[in-house]
Coordinates of C-alpha atoms in Angstrom, one line a residue:
Chain A
M656 CA 22.4 -13.6 2.7
L657 CA 19.1 -13.1 4.5
I658 CA 17.2 -15.7 2.4
D659 CA 19.9 -18.3 3.3
R660 CA 19.6 -17.5 7.0
L661 CA 15.8 -17.9 6.7
V662 CA 16.2 -21.3 5.0
K663 CA 18.7 -22.4 7.8
R664 CA 16.3 -21.3 10.5
I665 CA 13.5 -23.2 8.9
Q666 CA 15.7 -26.3 8.7
K667 CA 16.7 -25.8 12.4
T668 CA 13.1 -25.5 13.6
S669 CA 11.6 -27.9 11.1
A670 CA 8.9 -25.3 10.9
P671 CA 8.3 -23.6 7.5
I672 CA 5.8 -21.5 9.4
V673 CA 5.3 -17.7 9.7
V674 CA 2.8 -16.5 12.3
G675 CA 0.6 -13.7 10.9
L676 CA 0.3 -10.9 13.5
D677 CA -3.0 -9.3 12.3
P678 CA -4.6 -8.2 15.5
R679 CA -8.3 -7.5 15.7
L680 CA -10.0 -6.2 18.9
G681 CA -12.5 -9.1 18.7
Q682 CA -9.7 -11.6 19.0
V683 CA -7.8 -10.0 21.9
P684 CA -8.7 -11.5 25.3
S685 CA -10.9 -9.2 27.5
H686 CA -8.4 -9.0 30.4
I687 CA -5.9 -7.2 28.1
K688 CA -8.5 -4.9 26.6
E689 CA -10.3 -4.0 29.8
K690 CA -7.1 -3.0 31.6
I691 CA -5.8 -0.7 28.9
F692 CA -9.2 0.8 28.0
A693 CA -9.9 1.5 31.7
K694 CA -6.7 3.5 31.9
Q695 CA -6.7 5.2 28.5
G696 CA -10.3 5.3 27.2
R697 CA -11.3 4.0 23.8
T698 CA -8.6 5.7 21.8
S699 CA -6.4 4.8 19.0
Q700 CA -3.4 4.9 21.4
A701 CA -5.2 2.4 23.6
V702 CA -5.8 0.0 20.7
A703 CA -2.1 0.3 19.7
D704 CA -1.1 -0.6 23.3
I705 CA -3.6 -3.5 23.3
F706 CA -2.3 -4.8 20.1
F707 CA 1.3 -4.6 21.2
A708 CA 0.5 -6.4 24.5
F709 CA -1.3 -9.1 22.5
N710 CA 1.5 -9.5 20.0
K711 CA 4.2 -9.5 22.7
E712 CA 2.6 -12.4 24.5
I713 CA 2.1 -14.3 21.3
I714 CA 5.8 -13.7 20.3
D715 CA 7.0 -14.7 23.8
N716 CA 5.3 -18.0 23.4
I717 CA 6.3 -18.9 19.8
Y718 CA 9.7 -17.3 19.1
D719 CA 11.6 -20.5 19.8
I720 CA 9.6 -22.8 17.5
V721 CA 9.0 -20.7 14.4
P722 CA 11.4 -18.6 12.3
A723 CA 9.3 -15.7 11.4
V724 CA 6.2 -13.4 12.0
K725 CA 4.3 -11.4 9.5
P726 CA 2.4 -8.3 10.7
Q727 CA -0.3 -7.2 8.3
I728 CA 0.1 -3.5 8.3
A729 CA -3.6 -2.8 7.4
M730 CA -4.6 -3.9 10.9
Y731 CA -2.3 -1.3 12.4
E732 CA -2.6 1.5 9.9
Q733 CA -6.4 1.7 10.3
Y734 CA -5.7 3.2 13.7
G735 CA -3.7 6.0 12.3
H736 CA -0.2 7.0 13.4
E737 CA -0.7 5.3 16.8
G738 CA -1.4 2.1 15.0
F739 CA 1.6 2.7 12.6
E740 CA 3.8 3.1 15.6
C741 CA 2.6 -0.2 17.1
Y742 CA 3.5 -1.9 13.8
M743 CA 7.0 -0.7 14.1
R744 CA 7.2 -1.5 17.8
T745 CA 6.1 -5.1 16.9
I746 CA 8.8 -5.4 14.3
E747 CA 11.4 -4.3 16.9
Y748 CA 10.2 -6.6 19.5
A749 CA 10.0 -9.6 17.2
Q750 CA 13.6 -9.0 16.0
S751 CA 14.8 -8.7 19.5
K752 CA 13.6 -12.3 19.9
R753 CA 15.6 -13.2 16.8
L754 CA 12.5 -13.7 14.6
F755 CA 12.6 -12.7 11.0
V756 CA 9.9 -10.2 10.2
I757 CA 7.9 -10.1 6.9
G758 CA 6.1 -6.8 6.7
D759 CA 2.9 -7.5 4.8
V760 CA 2.6 -4.0 3.2
K761 CA 1.8 -4.9 -0.5
R762 CA 3.1 -1.5 -1.6
G763 CA 3.4 -0.7 -5.3
D764 CA 4.0 2.7 -6.9
I765 CA 6.2 4.7 -9.4
A766 CA 9.9 4.7 -8.8
S767 CA 10.1 7.9 -6.8
S768 CA 7.4 6.8 -4.4
A769 CA 8.8 3.2 -4.3
E770 CA 12.1 4.7 -3.2
A771 CA 10.3 6.3 -0.3
Y772 CA 8.4 3.2 0.6
S773 CA 11.6 1.1 0.4
A774 CA 13.6 3.5 2.5
G775 CA 10.9 3.4 5.2
H776 CA 10.1 -0.3 5.2
I777 CA 13.4 -2.1 4.4
G778 CA 16.0 0.6 3.7
R779 CA 17.7 3.4 5.6
L780 CA 16.4 6.8 6.5
N781 CA 18.7 9.7 5.9
I782 CA 17.6 13.1 7.2
A783 CA 19.6 15.9 5.7
G784 CA 22.8 13.9 5.8
E785 CA 22.2 12.1 9.1
N786 CA 21.4 8.4 9.2
I787 CA 18.5 7.7 11.4
E788 CA 17.9 4.3 13.1
T789 CA 14.4 3.0 12.4
A790 CA 12.7 -0.4 12.8
T791 CA 12.6 -2.0 9.4
A792 CA 11.3 -5.4 8.4
N793 CA 13.6 -8.1 7.0
F794 CA 11.2 -8.8 4.1
I795 CA 8.2 -7.0 2.7
T796 CA 5.5 -8.0 0.3
I797 CA 5.0 -5.8 -2.8
N798 CA 2.5 -5.6 -5.7
P799 CA 3.9 -6.0 -9.2
Y800 CA 1.0 -4.3 -11.3
M801 CA 3.1 -1.2 -12.1
G802 CA 6.0 -3.1 -13.6
Q803 CA 9.7 -3.4 -13.3
D804 CA 10.7 0.2 -12.7
S805 CA 8.3 0.2 -9.7
V806 CA 10.2 -2.7 -8.2
E807 CA 13.8 -1.6 -8.8
P808 CA 14.1 0.7 -5.8
Y809 CA 13.3 -2.3 -3.5
L810 CA 15.8 -4.5 -5.4
E811 CA 18.5 -1.9 -4.6
D812 CA 17.7 -1.9 -0.9
C813 CA 17.7 -5.7 -0.9
R814 CA 21.2 -5.6 -2.3
A815 CA 22.5 -2.8 -0.2
H816 CA 20.9 -3.8 3.2
D817 CA 20.5 -7.6 2.8
K818 CA 16.7 -7.5 2.8
G819 CA 14.1 -9.6 0.8
L820 CA 10.8 -9.3 -1.0
F821 CA 7.8 -11.4 -1.7
V822 CA 6.1 -10.2 -4.9
L823 CA 2.3 -11.0 -5.3
V824 CA 2.0 -13.6 -8.0
K825 CA -1.1 -15.7 -7.3
T826 CA -2.9 -14.6 -4.2
S827 CA -5.1 -16.8 -1.9
N828 CA -8.4 -15.0 -2.2
A829 CA -11.2 -16.1 -4.6
G830 CA -11.1 -12.8 -6.4
S831 CA -7.5 -13.5 -7.5
K832 CA -9.1 -15.2 -10.5
D833 CA -10.5 -11.8 -11.8
I834 CA -7.1 -10.5 -13.1
Q835 CA -4.4 -13.0 -12.1
D836 CA -6.0 -15.9 -14.0
L837 CA -6.8 -14.1 -17.2
P838 CA -5.5 -16.0 -20.2
M839 CA -2.8 -14.2 -22.1
Q840 CA -2.3 -14.4 -25.9
N841 CA 0.0 -17.5 -25.4
G842 CA -2.8 -19.3 -23.6
K843 CA -1.1 -19.0 -20.2
P844 CA -2.7 -17.2 -17.3
L845 CA -1.4 -13.8 -16.3
Y846 CA 0.1 -15.1 -13.0
S847 CA 2.5 -17.4 -14.8
H848 CA 3.8 -14.4 -16.8
V849 CA 4.1 -12.4 -13.5
G850 CA 6.0 -15.4 -12.1
E851 CA 8.5 -15.3 -15.0
L852 CA 9.0 -11.6 -14.3
V853 CA 9.6 -12.2 -10.6
S854 CA 12.1 -14.9 -11.4
K855 CA 13.9 -12.5 -13.7
W856 CA 13.9 -9.6 -11.1
G857 CA 15.5 -12.0 -8.6
E858 CA 18.1 -13.7 -10.8
H859 CA 21.0 -11.6 -9.6
L860 CA 20.1 -12.0 -6.0
I861 CA 20.4 -15.7 -5.5
G862 CA 22.1 -16.9 -2.3
E863 CA 24.0 -20.1 -1.5
S864 CA 20.7 -21.9 -0.6
G865 CA 19.8 -21.6 -4.3
Y866 CA 17.0 -19.1 -3.5
S867 CA 16.7 -15.5 -4.4
A868 CA 16.1 -12.6 -2.1
V869 CA 13.1 -11.9 -4.4
G870 CA 10.3 -14.3 -3.5
A871 CA 6.7 -14.8 -4.5
V872 CA 3.4 -14.8 -2.8
V873 CA 1.5 -17.9 -3.9
G874 CA -1.8 -18.8 -2.1
A875 CA -2.3 -22.2 -0.4
T876 CA -5.9 -22.2 -1.7
H877 CA -4.9 -22.9 -5.3
P878 CA -2.9 -26.1 -5.1
E879 CA -2.7 -26.8 -8.9
E880 CA -1.5 -23.3 -9.7
A881 CA 1.0 -23.4 -6.8
A882 CA 2.4 -26.7 -8.1
E883 CA 2.7 -25.2 -11.6
L884 CA 4.5 -22.1 -10.3
R885 CA 6.8 -24.3 -8.1
K886 CA 8.1 -26.1 -11.2
A887 CA 8.5 -22.9 -13.2
M888 CA 10.3 -21.0 -10.4
P889 CA 12.9 -23.3 -8.8
H890 CA 15.0 -20.4 -7.4
T891 CA 12.1 -18.5 -5.9
F892 CA 11.1 -18.9 -2.3
F893 CA 7.4 -18.8 -1.7
L894 CA 5.4 -17.0 0.9
V895 CA 2.1 -18.9 1.1
P896 CA -0.9 -17.4 2.7
G897 CA -4.3 -19.1 2.9
Y898 CA -3.5 -21.9 5.2
G899 CA -6.0 -22.6 8.0
A900 CA -8.7 -20.0 8.4
Q901 CA -8.7 -19.3 4.7
G902 CA -9.1 -23.0 3.8
G903 CA -5.7 -24.4 2.8
S904 CA -4.4 -27.6 4.5
G905 CA -1.1 -29.4 4.6
K906 CA -2.2 -31.8 1.9
D907 CA -2.8 -28.9 -0.5
L908 CA 0.8 -27.8 0.0
K909 CA 2.8 -31.0 -0.7
S910 CA 3.8 -30.0 -4.2
L911 CA 5.5 -26.8 -2.8
W912 CA 8.4 -28.5 -1.0
Q913 CA 11.8 -28.9 -2.5
G914 CA 13.3 -31.5 -0.1
D915 CA 15.2 -30.3 2.9
K916 CA 15.6 -26.9 1.3
Y917 CA 11.9 -26.4 1.8
G918 CA 11.3 -23.6 -0.7
A919 CA 8.2 -22.1 1.0
I920 CA 7.1 -20.6 4.3
I921 CA 3.4 -21.0 5.1
N922 CA 1.5 -18.2 6.9
S923 CA -1.2 -18.7 9.4
S924 CA -2.7 -15.7 11.2
R925 CA -6.1 -16.1 13.0
G926 CA -5.6 -19.9 13.1
I927 CA -2.7 -19.4 15.5
T928 CA -3.2 -16.0 17.2
A929 CA -6.9 -16.7 17.9
A930 CA -6.5 -20.4 18.4
Y931 CA -8.1 -20.1 21.9
Q932 CA -11.4 -19.1 20.3
S933 CA -11.5 -22.2 18.1
G934 CA -12.3 -24.7 20.7
K935 CA -9.6 -27.0 19.4
F936 CA -6.9 -25.9 21.9
T937 CA -6.6 -24.4 25.4
T938 CA -9.7 -22.2 25.6
S939 CA -9.0 -20.0 28.6
E940 CA -8.6 -16.4 27.5
K941 CA -5.7 -15.9 29.9
D942 CA -3.9 -18.7 28.1
F943 CA -4.5 -17.4 24.6
A944 CA -0.7 -17.5 23.8
I945 CA -0.4 -21.1 25.0
A946 CA -3.2 -22.0 22.6
A947 CA -1.2 -20.2 19.9
R948 CA 1.8 -22.4 20.7
E949 CA -0.4 -25.5 20.5
A950 CA -1.8 -24.4 17.2
V951 CA 1.8 -23.9 15.8
L952 CA 2.7 -27.4 16.9
E953 CA -0.4 -28.8 15.3
M954 CA 0.3 -26.9 12.0
K955 CA 3.9 -28.2 12.0
A956 CA 2.6 -31.8 12.3
D957 CA 0.1 -31.2 9.5
L958 CA 2.8 -29.8 7.2
M959 CA 5.4 -32.5 8.1
A960 CA 2.9 -35.3 7.3
Y961 CA 3.0 -34.3 3.6
M962 CA 6.7 -33.3 3.2
Chain B
M1213 CA -22.7 12.7 -4.4
L1214 CA -19.0 13.5 -3.9
I1215 CA -18.1 12.9 -7.6
D1216 CA -20.8 15.4 -8.6
R1217 CA -19.4 18.0 -6.2
L1218 CA -15.9 17.4 -7.6
V1219 CA -17.2 18.0 -11.1
K1220 CA -19.0 21.2 -10.0
R1221 CA -15.9 22.5 -8.3
I1222 CA -13.9 21.8 -11.5
Q1223 CA -16.5 23.7 -13.5
K1224 CA -16.5 26.6 -11.1
T1225 CA -12.7 26.9 -11.0
S1226 CA -12.2 25.9 -14.7
A1227 CA -9.3 24.0 -13.3
P1228 CA -9.3 20.2 -13.8
I1229 CA -6.2 20.2 -11.7
V1230 CA -5.1 18.3 -8.6
V1231 CA -1.9 19.5 -6.8
G1232 CA 0.2 16.6 -5.7
L1233 CA 1.6 17.1 -2.2
D1234 CA 4.6 14.8 -2.3
P1235 CA 7.1 16.7 -0.2
R1236 CA 10.9 15.9 -0.3
L1237 CA 13.4 17.7 1.8
G1238 CA 15.4 18.7 -1.3
Q1239 CA 12.4 20.7 -2.5
V1240 CA 11.6 22.5 0.8
P1241 CA 13.1 26.0 1.0
S1242 CA 16.0 26.3 3.5
H1243 CA 14.4 28.9 5.7
I1244 CA 11.6 26.3 6.7
K1245 CA 14.1 23.5 7.2
E1246 CA 16.7 25.4 9.1
K1247 CA 14.2 26.9 11.6
I1248 CA 12.7 23.5 12.5
F1249 CA 15.9 21.4 12.4
A1250 CA 17.5 24.0 14.7
K1251 CA 14.8 23.5 17.3
Q1252 CA 14.2 19.8 17.0
G1253 CA 17.3 18.3 15.5
R1254 CA 17.3 16.0 12.5
T1255 CA 14.5 13.8 13.6
S1256 CA 11.4 12.2 11.9
Q1257 CA 9.2 14.6 13.9
A1258 CA 11.2 17.5 12.5
V1259 CA 10.7 16.3 9.0
A1260 CA 7.0 15.9 9.6
D1261 CA 6.7 19.4 10.9
I1262 CA 8.8 20.7 8.0
F1263 CA 6.5 18.9 5.5
F1264 CA 3.4 20.3 7.1
A1265 CA 4.7 23.8 7.1
F1266 CA 5.6 23.4 3.4
N1267 CA 2.2 21.9 2.5
K1268 CA 0.3 24.5 4.5
E1269 CA 1.9 27.4 2.7
I1270 CA 1.3 25.7 -0.7
I1271 CA -2.4 25.1 0.3
D1272 CA -2.8 28.6 1.5
N1273 CA -1.7 29.9 -1.9
I1274 CA -3.7 27.6 -4.2
Y1275 CA -6.9 26.5 -2.4
D1276 CA -9.0 29.2 -4.2
I1277 CA -7.9 28.2 -7.7
V1278 CA -7.9 24.4 -7.7
P1279 CA -10.5 21.8 -6.5
A1280 CA -8.2 19.2 -5.0
V1281 CA -4.8 18.1 -3.6
K1282 CA -3.3 14.6 -3.7
P1283 CA -0.8 13.7 -0.9
Q1284 CA 1.4 10.7 -1.9
I1285 CA 1.5 8.7 1.3
A1286 CA 4.9 7.1 0.5
M1287 CA 6.6 10.4 1.1
Y1288 CA 5.1 10.7 4.6
E1289 CA 5.1 7.0 5.6
Q1290 CA 8.9 6.7 5.0
Y1291 CA 9.3 8.8 8.1
G1292 CA 7.4 6.4 10.2
H1293 CA 4.5 7.2 12.5
E1294 CA 5.5 10.9 12.7
G1295 CA 5.3 11.1 8.9
F1296 CA 2.0 9.2 8.9
E1297 CA 0.6 11.8 11.4
C1298 CA 1.7 14.6 9.0
Y1299 CA -0.2 12.9 6.2
M1300 CA -3.3 13.0 8.2
R1301 CA -2.7 16.6 9.4
T1302 CA -2.3 17.6 5.8
I1303 CA -5.7 16.0 4.9
E1304 CA -7.4 17.9 7.7
Y1305 CA -5.8 21.2 6.8
A1306 CA -6.7 20.8 3.1
Q1307 CA -10.3 20.0 3.9
S1308 CA -10.5 22.9 6.3
K1309 CA -9.8 25.0 3.2
R1310 CA -12.6 23.2 1.3
L1311 CA -10.2 21.2 -0.9
F1312 CA -11.1 17.7 -1.9
V1313 CA -8.3 15.3 -0.9
I1314 CA -7.3 12.3 -3.0
G1315 CA -5.2 10.1 -0.7
D1316 CA -2.6 8.4 -3.1
V1317 CA -2.2 5.2 -1.1
K1318 CA -2.6 2.5 -3.8
R1319 CA -3.6 -0.1 -1.3
G1320 CA -4.7 -3.6 -2.4
D1321 CA -5.2 -6.7 -0.2
I1322 CA -7.6 -9.5 0.7
A1323 CA -11.0 -8.4 1.9
S1324 CA -10.3 -8.6 5.7
S1325 CA -7.3 -6.3 5.2
A1326 CA -9.1 -4.1 2.7
E1327 CA -11.8 -3.5 5.3
A1328 CA -9.1 -2.2 7.7
Y1329 CA -7.5 0.0 5.0
S1330 CA -10.8 1.3 4.0
A1331 CA -11.9 2.0 7.6
G1332 CA -8.7 4.0 8.2
H1333 CA -8.5 5.8 4.9
I1334 CA -12.1 6.6 3.8
G1335 CA -14.4 4.9 6.3
R1336 CA -15.1 5.2 10.0
L1337 CA -13.2 4.0 12.9
N1338 CA -15.1 2.2 15.6
I1339 CA -13.3 1.3 18.8
A1340 CA -15.2 -1.2 20.9
G1341 CA -18.5 0.4 20.1
E1342 CA -17.3 4.0 20.1
N1343 CA -17.1 6.0 16.9
I1344 CA -13.8 7.8 16.7
E1345 CA -13.4 11.0 14.6
T1346 CA -10.3 10.6 12.3
A1347 CA -9.1 12.5 9.3
T1348 CA -10.0 10.6 6.2
A1349 CA -9.5 11.4 2.5
N1350 CA -12.4 12.0 0.1
F1351 CA -11.0 9.7 -2.5
I1352 CA -8.1 7.2 -2.4
T1353 CA -6.3 5.3 -5.1
I1354 CA -6.3 1.5 -5.0
N1355 CA -4.6 -1.4 -6.8
P1356 CA -6.8 -3.9 -8.6
Y1357 CA -4.4 -6.8 -9.0
M1358 CA -6.1 -8.9 -6.3
G1359 CA -9.6 -8.7 -7.9
Q1360 CA -13.1 -7.8 -7.1
D1361 CA -13.4 -9.2 -3.5
S1362 CA -10.3 -7.1 -2.6
V1363 CA -12.2 -4.0 -3.8
E1364 CA -15.6 -4.5 -2.4
P1365 CA -14.9 -3.2 1.2
Y1366 CA -13.9 0.2 -0.4
L1367 CA -17.1 0.2 -2.5
E1368 CA -19.2 -0.3 0.7
D1369 CA -17.5 2.7 2.3
C1370 CA -18.0 4.8 -0.8
R1371 CA -21.7 4.0 -0.6
A1372 CA -22.0 4.5 3.2
H1373 CA -19.8 7.6 3.6
D1374 CA -20.0 9.3 0.2
K1375 CA -16.4 8.6 -0.7
G1376 CA -14.7 7.8 -4.0
L1377 CA -11.9 5.7 -5.5
F1378 CA -9.5 5.8 -8.4
V1379 CA -8.4 2.3 -9.4
L1380 CA -5.1 1.9 -11.2
V1381 CA -5.8 1.0 -14.8
K1382 CA -2.9 2.3 -17.0
T1383 CA -0.2 4.1 -14.9
S1384 CA 2.1 6.9 -16.1
N1385 CA 5.4 5.1 -15.6
A1386 CA 7.3 3.4 -18.4
G1387 CA 7.3 0.1 -16.6
S1388 CA 3.5 0.0 -16.8
K1389 CA 4.0 -1.8 -20.1
D1390 CA 5.5 -4.8 -18.3
I1391 CA 2.1 -6.1 -17.0
Q1392 CA -0.6 -3.6 -17.9
D1393 CA 0.1 -3.8 -21.7
L1394 CA 0.3 -7.6 -22.0
P1395 CA -1.9 -8.8 -24.7
M1396 CA -4.8 -11.0 -23.6
Q1397 CA -6.3 -13.9 -25.5
N1398 CA -8.7 -11.6 -27.2
G1399 CA -5.8 -9.5 -28.5
K1400 CA -6.6 -6.6 -26.2
P1401 CA -4.1 -5.3 -23.6
L1402 CA -4.6 -6.2 -19.9
Y1403 CA -5.4 -2.6 -19.0
S1404 CA -8.4 -2.5 -21.2
H1405 CA -9.8 -5.6 -19.4
V1406 CA -9.0 -3.9 -16.1
G1407 CA -10.8 -0.8 -17.4
E1408 CA -13.9 -2.9 -18.1
L1409 CA -13.8 -4.3 -14.5
V1410 CA -13.5 -0.8 -13.1
S1411 CA -16.5 0.3 -15.1
K1412 CA -18.5 -2.6 -13.8
W1413 CA -17.4 -2.1 -10.2
G1414 CA -18.7 1.5 -10.4
E1415 CA -21.9 0.9 -12.3
H1416 CA -24.1 1.2 -9.2
L1417 CA -22.4 4.3 -7.9
I1418 CA -23.1 6.8 -10.8
G1419 CA -24.1 10.3 -9.7
E1420 CA -26.2 13.0 -11.5
S1421 CA -23.0 14.2 -13.3
G1422 CA -23.0 10.9 -15.1
Y1423 CA -19.8 9.8 -13.4
S1424 CA -19.2 7.0 -11.0
A1425 CA -17.7 7.2 -7.5
V1426 CA -15.3 4.6 -8.9
G1427 CA -12.8 6.3 -11.1
A1428 CA -9.6 5.2 -12.9
V1429 CA -6.0 6.1 -12.8
V1430 CA -4.8 6.7 -16.5
G1431 CA -1.4 8.2 -17.1
A1432 CA -0.9 11.4 -19.2
T1433 CA 2.2 9.8 -20.7
H1434 CA 0.2 7.4 -22.9
P1435 CA -2.1 9.6 -25.0
E1436 CA -3.3 6.8 -27.3
E1437 CA -4.2 4.4 -24.6
A1438 CA -5.8 7.2 -22.6
A1439 CA -8.0 8.1 -25.7
E1440 CA -9.0 4.4 -26.1
L1441 CA -9.9 4.1 -22.4
R1442 CA -11.8 7.4 -22.5
K1443 CA -14.1 6.0 -25.2
A1444 CA -14.6 2.6 -23.5
M1445 CA -15.3 4.2 -20.1
P1446 CA -17.7 7.1 -20.6
H1447 CA -19.0 7.0 -17.0
T1448 CA -15.6 6.8 -15.3
F1449 CA -13.8 9.9 -14.0
F1450 CA -10.1 9.7 -14.6
L1451 CA -7.3 10.7 -12.3
V1452 CA -4.4 11.5 -14.6
P1453 CA -0.8 11.5 -13.3
G1454 CA 2.3 12.1 -15.4
Y1455 CA 1.7 15.8 -16.4
G1456 CA 4.7 18.1 -16.2
A1457 CA 7.7 16.6 -14.5
Q1458 CA 6.8 13.1 -15.8
G1459 CA 6.5 14.4 -19.4
G1460 CA 2.8 14.8 -20.3
S1461 CA 1.5 18.1 -21.7
G1462 CA -1.9 19.7 -22.4
K1463 CA -1.8 18.5 -26.0
D1464 CA -1.4 14.9 -24.9
L1465 CA -4.6 15.2 -22.9
K1466 CA -7.1 16.6 -25.3
S1467 CA -8.8 13.3 -26.0
L1468 CA -9.6 13.0 -22.3
W1469 CA -12.2 15.8 -22.1
Q1470 CA -15.9 15.2 -22.3
G1471 CA -17.1 18.8 -22.9
D1472 CA -18.1 20.9 -19.9
K1473 CA -18.3 17.8 -17.7
Y1474 CA -14.5 17.5 -18.0
G1475 CA -14.2 13.8 -17.1
A1476 CA -10.7 14.0 -15.8
I1477 CA -8.5 15.7 -13.2
I1478 CA -4.9 16.1 -14.0
N1479 CA -2.2 15.8 -11.3
S1480 CA 1.0 17.8 -11.1
S1481 CA 3.3 17.5 -8.1
R1482 CA 6.9 18.7 -8.4
G1483 CA 5.9 20.8 -11.4
I1484 CA 3.8 23.0 -9.0
T1485 CA 5.2 22.5 -5.5
A1486 CA 8.8 22.9 -6.6
A1487 CA 8.1 25.4 -9.3
Y1488 CA 10.4 28.0 -7.7
Q1489 CA 13.4 25.6 -8.5
S1490 CA 12.5 25.4 -12.2
G1491 CA 13.6 28.9 -13.1
K1492 CA 10.3 29.5 -15.0
F1493 CA 8.5 31.3 -12.2
T1494 CA 9.3 33.4 -9.1
T1495 CA 12.7 31.9 -8.0
S1496 CA 13.0 33.3 -4.5
E1497 CA 12.9 30.5 -1.9
K1498 CA 10.7 32.6 0.4
D1499 CA 8.2 33.0 -2.4
F1500 CA 8.0 29.2 -3.2
A1501 CA 4.2 29.1 -2.7
I1502 CA 3.7 32.1 -5.0
A1503 CA 5.7 30.2 -7.7
A1504 CA 3.4 27.3 -7.1
R1505 CA 0.4 29.5 -7.8
E1506 CA 2.0 30.8 -10.9
A1507 CA 2.6 27.2 -12.0
V1508 CA -1.0 26.3 -11.4
L1509 CA -2.1 29.2 -13.6
E1510 CA 0.3 28.2 -16.4
M1511 CA -0.9 24.6 -16.2
K1512 CA -4.5 25.8 -16.4
A1513 CA -3.8 27.8 -19.5
D1514 CA -2.0 24.9 -21.1
L1515 CA -4.9 22.5 -20.4
M1516 CA -7.6 25.1 -21.6
A1517 CA -5.8 25.6 -24.9
Y1518 CA -6.6 22.0 -25.8
M1519 CA -10.1 21.6 -24.4

């Protein structure tokens, strides 16, 4: 099962790390931008090609030391269909380098729409009886607000096509308190109830690693809540955003680990892909992807120190 | 302000109706499909062109009697970038016919990603200092689970570019009970708390109609909850899915109306666009868009009977 293969890859690399591929023009080195803008003008297609060139060089320099990448689709989708195509091209390229891809799409809708999202992002496309090969992520993130019937179509595709999910439970942003922390009638915060639902949704999809194909998004910026959820959800693999640029550190994460089975994969985006701008690593623009590799190795050391 | 113009258009047409453009191959008449598949093969581009041809004919036959259309992006996005391009082409065409467009995208993410979604869907695209003209919806739907800081980028674009939002509060699907109905510590269900937040988010964006640019999604399938939310949120315009194919009827909606200012716009998708398949209207495939118009007029009469 996919989740077991992810756990094995984390064990092999000793890197419970996913590199967030959330390109922004301000973080792409000038030599990449200038060349493509000069040829194509300042168009959405140019941005898509710039983002792909940037992603490709990052991937080429980290694929042997991390198990996964996580493109944030918002960064691509804002550039329309050209950006969307770059998102899919990035998935294909990452998978050609044997990286697992977590598509950070956070979709959530009624079942008939969820079926469509699922078909496009992790399932299969069938056009009037003909199966069409498309680039699909290995995992996607989804939003649980609309309830179980809005999640079921994804569960079916997880089962049928060996894919996985990470459902939002307690997110890394400060505003997550506004709804996710609201106390329920039993005194517990909403996120702990959502955590229970997520465990239940995943209970028939548990692999030999002991983890379910249905994971949870739990922010690194809330260490106490994360520790509480870790205890309550022993069979749920966590995708943990909020490390690095958003404020979380290795120390904040120590309660998340479940021995050599890890139990969590930690995302860093800007902290790795824009490492050359931080002053902490190689600072030459041309070597931006070498700086990214240095940042991965530093992150790995930081995580390992508390495992 | 946009919301005032929507209210005026509803008053002028006496039709608080939005037509959901959620195309599915099974609902597109054969003559459209066969012609395009024959030329292009069974490809995503062919589906995109089929969906556009279908949408165009629907729009041409209803634009003078309804104020708005609502494309559900999942139906397009599943066909990759070609589908995404068709979603944007549909927005452009509908607006060229003076229809308001509600992009049913239900996005929700941390602020930096929300900025990107907002730029692409309702804001402006700026590529290295150059403003790029793109098709943007007038309104979009968004998901509130991640809290206020995940919503603020959209509020800024509403202010800057005269756009609007509909935030999920109580959705039309049965599974909405799983999270949205959970009782909070004060005994009230979660959705009523989310309703309060949505009112607050919109309080500085109220137009001369008395309604805010920040609306709420409230399902037609839960009449009691809808009535309760209507009372609690007098300045919030409602987008109401769940009419027709999902089970809601005009009678279920009567508590939603606020006199000649209406206060809600009711969505019907399949019930209108696939009306020719229902047996209740013109049944000829060639006349599918005439059946759609007949279905709009019937829906209008049903709503009016209870207003």
